[in-house]
Coordinates of C-alpha atoms in Angstrom, one line a residue:
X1 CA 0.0 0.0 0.0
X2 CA 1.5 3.4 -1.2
X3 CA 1.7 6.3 1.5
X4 CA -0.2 9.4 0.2
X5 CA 2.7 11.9 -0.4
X6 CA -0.1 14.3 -2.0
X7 CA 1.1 17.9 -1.8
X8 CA -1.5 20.5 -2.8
X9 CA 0.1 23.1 -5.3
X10 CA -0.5 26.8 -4.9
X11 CA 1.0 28.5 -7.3
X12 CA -0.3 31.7 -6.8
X13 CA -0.6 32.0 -3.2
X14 CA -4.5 31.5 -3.0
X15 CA -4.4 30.4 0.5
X16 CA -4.2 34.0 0.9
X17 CA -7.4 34.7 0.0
X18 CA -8.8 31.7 2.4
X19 CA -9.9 32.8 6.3
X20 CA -8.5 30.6 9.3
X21 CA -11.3 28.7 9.1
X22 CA -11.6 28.3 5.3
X23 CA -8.2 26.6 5.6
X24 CA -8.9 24.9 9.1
X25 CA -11.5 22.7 7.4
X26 CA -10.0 22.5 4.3
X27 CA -6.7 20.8 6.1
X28 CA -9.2 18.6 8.2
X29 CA -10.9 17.3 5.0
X30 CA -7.4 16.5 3.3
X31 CA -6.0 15.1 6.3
X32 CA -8.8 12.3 7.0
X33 CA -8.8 11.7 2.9
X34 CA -4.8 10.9 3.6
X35 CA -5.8 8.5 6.7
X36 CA -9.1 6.8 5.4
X37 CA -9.7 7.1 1.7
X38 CA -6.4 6.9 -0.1
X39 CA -5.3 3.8 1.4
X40 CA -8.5 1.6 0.5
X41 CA -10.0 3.7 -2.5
X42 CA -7.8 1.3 -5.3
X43 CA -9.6 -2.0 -4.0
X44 CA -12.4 -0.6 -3.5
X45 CA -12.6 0.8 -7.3
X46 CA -11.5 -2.9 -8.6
X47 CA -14.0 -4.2 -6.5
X48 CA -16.6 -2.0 -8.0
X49 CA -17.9 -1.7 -4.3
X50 CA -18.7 1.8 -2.4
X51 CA -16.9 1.6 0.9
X52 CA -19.3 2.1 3.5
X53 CA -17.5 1.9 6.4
X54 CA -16.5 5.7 5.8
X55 CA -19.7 7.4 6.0
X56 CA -19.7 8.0 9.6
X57 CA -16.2 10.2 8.8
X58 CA -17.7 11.9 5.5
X59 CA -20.5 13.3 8.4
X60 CA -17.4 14.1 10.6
X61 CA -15.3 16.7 8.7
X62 CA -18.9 18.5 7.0
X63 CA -18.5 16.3 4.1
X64 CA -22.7 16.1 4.4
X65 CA -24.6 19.7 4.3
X66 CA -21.6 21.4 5.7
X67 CA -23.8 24.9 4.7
X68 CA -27.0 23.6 6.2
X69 CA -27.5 25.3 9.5
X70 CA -26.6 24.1 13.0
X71 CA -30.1 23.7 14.1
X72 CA -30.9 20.6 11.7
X73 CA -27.9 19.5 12.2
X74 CA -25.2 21.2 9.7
X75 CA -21.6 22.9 10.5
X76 CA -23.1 26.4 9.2
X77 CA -20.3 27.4 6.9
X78 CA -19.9 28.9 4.3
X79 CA -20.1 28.3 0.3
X80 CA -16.3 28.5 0.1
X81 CA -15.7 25.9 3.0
X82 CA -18.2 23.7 1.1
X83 CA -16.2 24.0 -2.1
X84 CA -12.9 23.2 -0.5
X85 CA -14.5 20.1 1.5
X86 CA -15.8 18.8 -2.0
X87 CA -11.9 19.5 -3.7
X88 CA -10.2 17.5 -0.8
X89 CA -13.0 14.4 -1.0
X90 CA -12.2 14.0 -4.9
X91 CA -8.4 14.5 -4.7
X92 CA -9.0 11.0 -2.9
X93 CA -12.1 10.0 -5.0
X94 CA -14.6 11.4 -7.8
X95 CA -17.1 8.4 -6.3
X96 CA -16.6 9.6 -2.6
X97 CA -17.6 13.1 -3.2
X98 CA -20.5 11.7 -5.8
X99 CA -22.1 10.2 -2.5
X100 CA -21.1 13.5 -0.4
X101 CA -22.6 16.4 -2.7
X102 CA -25.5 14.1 -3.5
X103 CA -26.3 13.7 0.0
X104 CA -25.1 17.7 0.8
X105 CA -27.0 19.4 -2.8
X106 CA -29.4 17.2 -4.3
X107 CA -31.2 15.6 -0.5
X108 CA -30.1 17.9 2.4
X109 CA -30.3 21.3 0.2
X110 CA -34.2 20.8 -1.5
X111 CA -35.2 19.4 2.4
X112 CA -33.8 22.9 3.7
X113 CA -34.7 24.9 0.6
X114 CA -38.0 23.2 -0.3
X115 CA -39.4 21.6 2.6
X116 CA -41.5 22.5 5.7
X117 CA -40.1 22.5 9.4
X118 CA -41.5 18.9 9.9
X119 CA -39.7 17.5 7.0
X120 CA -36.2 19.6 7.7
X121 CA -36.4 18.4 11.7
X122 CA -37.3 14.7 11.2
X123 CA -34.5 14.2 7.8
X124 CA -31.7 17.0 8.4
X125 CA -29.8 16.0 11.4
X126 CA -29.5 12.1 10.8
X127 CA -28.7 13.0 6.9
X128 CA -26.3 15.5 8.3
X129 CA -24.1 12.3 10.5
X130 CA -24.7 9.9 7.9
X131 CA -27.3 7.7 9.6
X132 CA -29.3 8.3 6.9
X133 CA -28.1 8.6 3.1
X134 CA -30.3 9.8 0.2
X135 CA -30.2 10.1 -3.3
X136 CA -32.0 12.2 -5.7
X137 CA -34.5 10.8 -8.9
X138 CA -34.4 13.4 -11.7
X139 CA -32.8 11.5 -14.7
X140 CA -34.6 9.3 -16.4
X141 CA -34.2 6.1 -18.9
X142 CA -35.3 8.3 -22.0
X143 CA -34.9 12.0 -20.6
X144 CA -31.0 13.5 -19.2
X145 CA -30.5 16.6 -20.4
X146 CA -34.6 17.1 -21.3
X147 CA -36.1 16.5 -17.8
X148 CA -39.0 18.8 -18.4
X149 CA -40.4 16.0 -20.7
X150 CA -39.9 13.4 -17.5
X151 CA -42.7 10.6 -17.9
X152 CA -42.7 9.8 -13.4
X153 CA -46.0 10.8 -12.1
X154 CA -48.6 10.6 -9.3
X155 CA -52.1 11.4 -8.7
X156 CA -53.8 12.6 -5.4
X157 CA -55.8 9.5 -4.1
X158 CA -57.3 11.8 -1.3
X159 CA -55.3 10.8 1.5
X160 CA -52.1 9.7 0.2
X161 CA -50.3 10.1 -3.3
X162 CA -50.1 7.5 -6.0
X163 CA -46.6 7.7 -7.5
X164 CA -44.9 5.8 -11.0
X165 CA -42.0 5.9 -13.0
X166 CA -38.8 5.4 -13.3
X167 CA -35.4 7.3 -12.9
X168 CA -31.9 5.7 -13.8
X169 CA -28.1 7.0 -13.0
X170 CA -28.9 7.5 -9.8
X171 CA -25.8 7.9 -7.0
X172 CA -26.3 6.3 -3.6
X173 CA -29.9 4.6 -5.0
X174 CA -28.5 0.9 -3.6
X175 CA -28.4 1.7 -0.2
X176 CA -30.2 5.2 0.0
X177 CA -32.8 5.5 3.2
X178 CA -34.6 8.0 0.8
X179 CA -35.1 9.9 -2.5
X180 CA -35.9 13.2 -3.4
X181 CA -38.3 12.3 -6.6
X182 CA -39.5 14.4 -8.9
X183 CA -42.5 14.1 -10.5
X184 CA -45.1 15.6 -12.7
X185 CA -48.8 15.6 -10.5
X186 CA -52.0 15.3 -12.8
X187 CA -52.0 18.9 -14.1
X188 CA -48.4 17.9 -15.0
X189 CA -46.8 20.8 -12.6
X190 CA -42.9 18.9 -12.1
X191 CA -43.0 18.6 -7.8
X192 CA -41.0 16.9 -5.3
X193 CA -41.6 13.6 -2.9
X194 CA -39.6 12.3 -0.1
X195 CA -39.8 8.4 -0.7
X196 CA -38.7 6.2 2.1
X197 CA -36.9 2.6 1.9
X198 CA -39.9 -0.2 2.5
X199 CA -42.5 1.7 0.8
X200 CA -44.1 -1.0 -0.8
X201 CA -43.7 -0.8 -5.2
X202 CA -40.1 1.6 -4.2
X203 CA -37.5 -0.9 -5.5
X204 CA -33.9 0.3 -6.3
X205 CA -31.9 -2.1 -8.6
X206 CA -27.8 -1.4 -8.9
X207 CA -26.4 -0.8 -11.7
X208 CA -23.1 -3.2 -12.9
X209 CA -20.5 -3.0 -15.6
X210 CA -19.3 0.2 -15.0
X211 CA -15.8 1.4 -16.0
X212 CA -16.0 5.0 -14.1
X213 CA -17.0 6.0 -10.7
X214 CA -16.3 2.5 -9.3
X215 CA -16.1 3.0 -6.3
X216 CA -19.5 4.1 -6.1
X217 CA -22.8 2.7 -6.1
X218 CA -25.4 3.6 -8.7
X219 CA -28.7 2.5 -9.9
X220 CA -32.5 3.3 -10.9
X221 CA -35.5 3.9 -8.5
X222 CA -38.7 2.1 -9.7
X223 CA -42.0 3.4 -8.6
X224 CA -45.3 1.0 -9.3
X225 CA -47.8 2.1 -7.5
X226 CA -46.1 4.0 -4.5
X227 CA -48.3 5.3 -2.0
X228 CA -46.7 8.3 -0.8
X229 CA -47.7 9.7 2.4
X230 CA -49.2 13.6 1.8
X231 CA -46.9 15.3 4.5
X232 CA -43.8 14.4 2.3
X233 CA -44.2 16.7 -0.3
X234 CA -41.7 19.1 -0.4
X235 CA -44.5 22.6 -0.6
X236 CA -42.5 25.4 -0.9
X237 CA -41.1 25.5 -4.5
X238 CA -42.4 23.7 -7.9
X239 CA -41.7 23.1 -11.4
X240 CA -38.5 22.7 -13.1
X241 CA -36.7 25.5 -11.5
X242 CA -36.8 23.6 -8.4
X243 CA -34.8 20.4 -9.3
X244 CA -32.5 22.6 -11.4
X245 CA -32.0 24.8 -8.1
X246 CA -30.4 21.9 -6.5
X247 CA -28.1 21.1 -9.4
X248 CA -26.4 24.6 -9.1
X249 CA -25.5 23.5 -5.8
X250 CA -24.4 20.1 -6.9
X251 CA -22.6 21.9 -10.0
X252 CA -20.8 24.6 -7.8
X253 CA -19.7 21.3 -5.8
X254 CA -18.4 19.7 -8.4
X255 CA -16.9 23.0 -10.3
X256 CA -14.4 22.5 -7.0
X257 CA -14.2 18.3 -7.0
X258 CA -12.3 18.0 -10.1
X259 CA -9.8 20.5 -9.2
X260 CA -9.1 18.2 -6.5
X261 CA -8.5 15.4 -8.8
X262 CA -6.5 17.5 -11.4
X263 CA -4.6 18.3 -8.1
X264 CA -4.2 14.4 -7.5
X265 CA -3.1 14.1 -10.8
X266 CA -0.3 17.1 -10.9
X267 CA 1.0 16.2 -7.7
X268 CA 2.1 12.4 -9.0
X269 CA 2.9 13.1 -12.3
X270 CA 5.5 15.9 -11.1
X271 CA 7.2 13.8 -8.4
X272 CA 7.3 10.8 -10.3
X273 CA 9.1 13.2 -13.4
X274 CA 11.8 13.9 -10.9
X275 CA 12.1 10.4 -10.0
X276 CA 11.9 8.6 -13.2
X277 CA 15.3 8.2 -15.0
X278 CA 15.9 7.5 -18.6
X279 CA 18.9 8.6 -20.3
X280 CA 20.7 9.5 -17.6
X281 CA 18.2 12.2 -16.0
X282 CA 15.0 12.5 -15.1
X283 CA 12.2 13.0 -17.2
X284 CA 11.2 16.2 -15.5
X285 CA 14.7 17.6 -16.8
X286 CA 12.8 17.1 -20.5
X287 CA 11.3 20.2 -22.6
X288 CA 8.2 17.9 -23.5
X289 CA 7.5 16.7 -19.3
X290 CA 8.1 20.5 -18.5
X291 CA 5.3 21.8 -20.9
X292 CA 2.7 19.5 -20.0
X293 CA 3.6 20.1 -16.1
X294 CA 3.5 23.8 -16.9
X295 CA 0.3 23.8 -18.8
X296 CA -1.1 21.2 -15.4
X297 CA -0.2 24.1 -12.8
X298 CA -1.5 27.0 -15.4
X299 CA -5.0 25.5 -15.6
X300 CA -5.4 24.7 -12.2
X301 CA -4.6 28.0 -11.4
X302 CA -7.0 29.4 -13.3
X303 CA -9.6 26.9 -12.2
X304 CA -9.1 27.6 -8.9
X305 CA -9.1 31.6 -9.0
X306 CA -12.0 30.9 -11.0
X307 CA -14.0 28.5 -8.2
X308 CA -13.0 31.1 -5.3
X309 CA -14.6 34.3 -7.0
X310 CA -17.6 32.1 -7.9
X311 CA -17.6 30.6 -3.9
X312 CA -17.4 34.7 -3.2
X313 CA -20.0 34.9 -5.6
X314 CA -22.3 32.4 -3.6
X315 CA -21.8 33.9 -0.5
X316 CA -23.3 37.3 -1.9
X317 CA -26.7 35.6 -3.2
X318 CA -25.2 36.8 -6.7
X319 CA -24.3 33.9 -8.5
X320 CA -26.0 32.6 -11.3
X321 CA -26.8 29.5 -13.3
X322 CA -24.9 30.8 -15.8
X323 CA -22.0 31.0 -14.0
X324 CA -22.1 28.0 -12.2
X325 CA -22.5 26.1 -15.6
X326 CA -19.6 27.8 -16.7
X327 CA -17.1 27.0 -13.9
X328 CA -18.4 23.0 -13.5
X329 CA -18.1 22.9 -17.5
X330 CA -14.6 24.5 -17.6
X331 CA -13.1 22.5 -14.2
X332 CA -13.9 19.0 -15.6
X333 CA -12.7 19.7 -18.8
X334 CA -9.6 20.8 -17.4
X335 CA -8.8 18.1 -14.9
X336 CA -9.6 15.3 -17.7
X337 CA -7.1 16.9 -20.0
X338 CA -4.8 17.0 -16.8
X339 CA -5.6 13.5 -16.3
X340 CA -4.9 12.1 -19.7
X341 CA -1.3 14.3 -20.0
X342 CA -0.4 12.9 -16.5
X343 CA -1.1 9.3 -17.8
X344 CA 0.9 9.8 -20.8
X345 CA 4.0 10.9 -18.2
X346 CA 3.8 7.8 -16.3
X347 CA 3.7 5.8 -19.6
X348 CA 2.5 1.5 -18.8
X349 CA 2.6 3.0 -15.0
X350 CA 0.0 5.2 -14.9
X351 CA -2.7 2.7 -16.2
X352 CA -2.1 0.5 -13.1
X353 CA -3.6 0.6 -9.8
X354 CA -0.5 1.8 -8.1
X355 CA -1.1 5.3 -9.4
X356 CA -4.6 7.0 -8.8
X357 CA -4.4 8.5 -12.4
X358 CA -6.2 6.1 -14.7
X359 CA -8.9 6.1 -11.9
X360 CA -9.3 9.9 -11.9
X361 CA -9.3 9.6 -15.9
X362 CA -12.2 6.8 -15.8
X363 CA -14.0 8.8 -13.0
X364 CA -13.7 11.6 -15.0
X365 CA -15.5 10.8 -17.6
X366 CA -18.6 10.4 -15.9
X367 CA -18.4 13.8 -14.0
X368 CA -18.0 15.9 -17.6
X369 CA -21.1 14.1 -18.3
X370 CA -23.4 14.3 -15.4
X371 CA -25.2 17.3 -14.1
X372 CA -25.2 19.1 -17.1
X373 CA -23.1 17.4 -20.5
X374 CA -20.0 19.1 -21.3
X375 CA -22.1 20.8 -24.4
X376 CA -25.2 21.6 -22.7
X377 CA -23.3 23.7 -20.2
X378 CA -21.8 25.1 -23.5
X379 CA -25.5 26.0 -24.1
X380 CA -26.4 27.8 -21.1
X381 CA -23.5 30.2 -21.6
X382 CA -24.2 30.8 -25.2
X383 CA -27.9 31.1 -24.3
X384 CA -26.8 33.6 -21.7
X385 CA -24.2 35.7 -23.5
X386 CA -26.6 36.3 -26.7
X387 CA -30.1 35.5 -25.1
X388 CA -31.1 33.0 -27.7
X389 CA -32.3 29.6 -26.7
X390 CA -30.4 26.9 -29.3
X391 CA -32.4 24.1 -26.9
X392 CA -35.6 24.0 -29.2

């Protein structure tokens, strides 16, 4: 088992920009990702199996709703702490911090947001420890980037709800206590439901065969015939706008995740240039291994002045989808790019498990395609700059 040497470049002196406390749980974040993710995360991802075992820790360092207020249960930070949490979760895994912004932006967030003070007392503070995980039904078999045209319904049977449909690539769905589903009611206004584990028709098959995000568990929801209790609507927001709400805070997450893995990916492929010899020096001493580490630490510059003004952004009420779309669009991008230059360095090294590289690269490759394709967030800052819809 390799140690985790991982040292987190700063070219520009960013930390400057960070408060005490920005960097206080920042360090705590990367320092349990050293002790409890890094050294079982490779078996784990050739397993195929989510490791369980460390959800009690993801609850321990905010790694849940660290934004969500201390009353239900949350730390109370900030945006910025939350975006640093989610960079040190996927320098160690892009699975890990799947399960911990799905359970921080796409459950705990709509509750807060969405929900009544019933709903955020009885689900917050057990979501917020990790006694109870949930995942979040938007996608579905024949809608992704369409889920206005989402077929999942339910009727009102006067003293409960009737719910069916379907919804597919869903994180955590295997073992998730509950789902935030949205559905269309008869009128076919898009609304969400808080279904429970043991609801009789609520089945949630896994999904197998994957080559990325190994290391964590996905699958569908099925709804035939649910009957969902009335009290767990969520009332306080409808329609489309209210799913898509949650997914700028799951994109903002993620806009900060992948710099974390193009972090990971930096950090080996520059120590193991310096310690890689072939005709008589180092590789790092080489023009070609120069340009591709100076490209590595330019764009993760960038992508990290870029997340901190958008965190900054957040914390002011002022950022928009726009925005968000732009940053999540441009990280991933950048760390897959990072990713594939940094396998190339290692050459018939950096496919192996030895190296978290080809794992970041696999990972990868689901990330620039959920929340938002690599080309629909294209579309949301072309429909923003010009104010022309190229959707329909």
């Amino acid at each position: 088992m390799k140690p985790d040497l991982f040292q987190s470049p700063d070219y520009y002196l960013l930390d400057d920009l960070l408060s005490e406390e920005h960097k206080l749980v920042r360090d705590a974040a990367r320092a349990w990702v050293k002790k409890e993710v890094s050294p079982i995360i490779e078996d784990y991802a050739q397993r195929a199996e989510f490791p369980k075992q460390i959800v009690k820790g993801l609850g321990e360092i905010g790694g849940f709703g660290p934004y969500i207020p201390v009353e239900y249960g949350g730390a109370g930070l900030d945006q910025i702490s939350y975006g640093l949490i989610m960079q040190e979760i996927e320098r160690g895994d892009s699975g890990v911090r799947s399960t911990s912004s799905v359970q921080s932006s796409l459950v705990m967030y709509p509750i807060w947001k969405y929900g009544n003070e019933a709903q955020r007392i009885k689900y917050l503070p057990k979501l917020a420890t990790g006694e109870m995980i949930g995942c979040f039904g938007l996608t579905e078999p024949n809608y992704g980037s369409d889920p206005g045209s989402m077929i999942s319904n339910y009727k009102d049977m006067g003293d409960h709800y009737l719910l069916n449909g379907a919804k597919m690539w869903i994180s955590n769905s295997p073992f998730a206590d509950i789902a935030i589903v949205w559905a269309k009611n008869e009128e076919g206004r898009i609304h969400g439901l808080i279904v429970e584990r043991g609801m009789e028709g609520f089945s949630t098959p896994e999904t197998h065969n994957k080559w990325s995000l190994r290391a964590s568990a996905t699958g569908e929801l099925i709804f035939d015939n649910v009957k969902v209790p009335k009290e767990n609507l969520l009332p306080n927001k409808s329609g489309l706008g209210a799913p898509l709400g949650c997914l700028d805070s799951a994109r903002y997450g993620i806009a900060w995740g992948a710099i974390g893995a193009a972090m990971d990916c930096y950090d080996t492929a520059l120590r193991y240039s310096k310690e890689r010899i072939q005709f008589d020096k180092p590789i790092g001493a080489t023009q070609l291994q120069q340009k591709k580490l100076a490209e590595m630490i330019t764009e993760i510059t960038k992508a990290q002045l870029l997340t901190w003004r958008l965190g900054v952004l957040r914390n002011e009420g002022r950022a928009t989808t726009a925005q968000i779309s732009m940053a999540k669009r441009n990280n991933v991008d950048m760390a897959l790019t990072i990713a594939r230059d940094a396998r190339q360095m290692l050459g018939g090294m950096g496919i192996t498990g030895e190296y978290s590289i080809m794992r970041h690269m696999m990972n990868l490759e689901s990330v620039v395609t959920y929340e938002g394709t690599h080309d629909i967030h294209l579309l949301i800052t072309g429909m923003d700059i010009t104010g022309l819809s190229a959707f329909k």
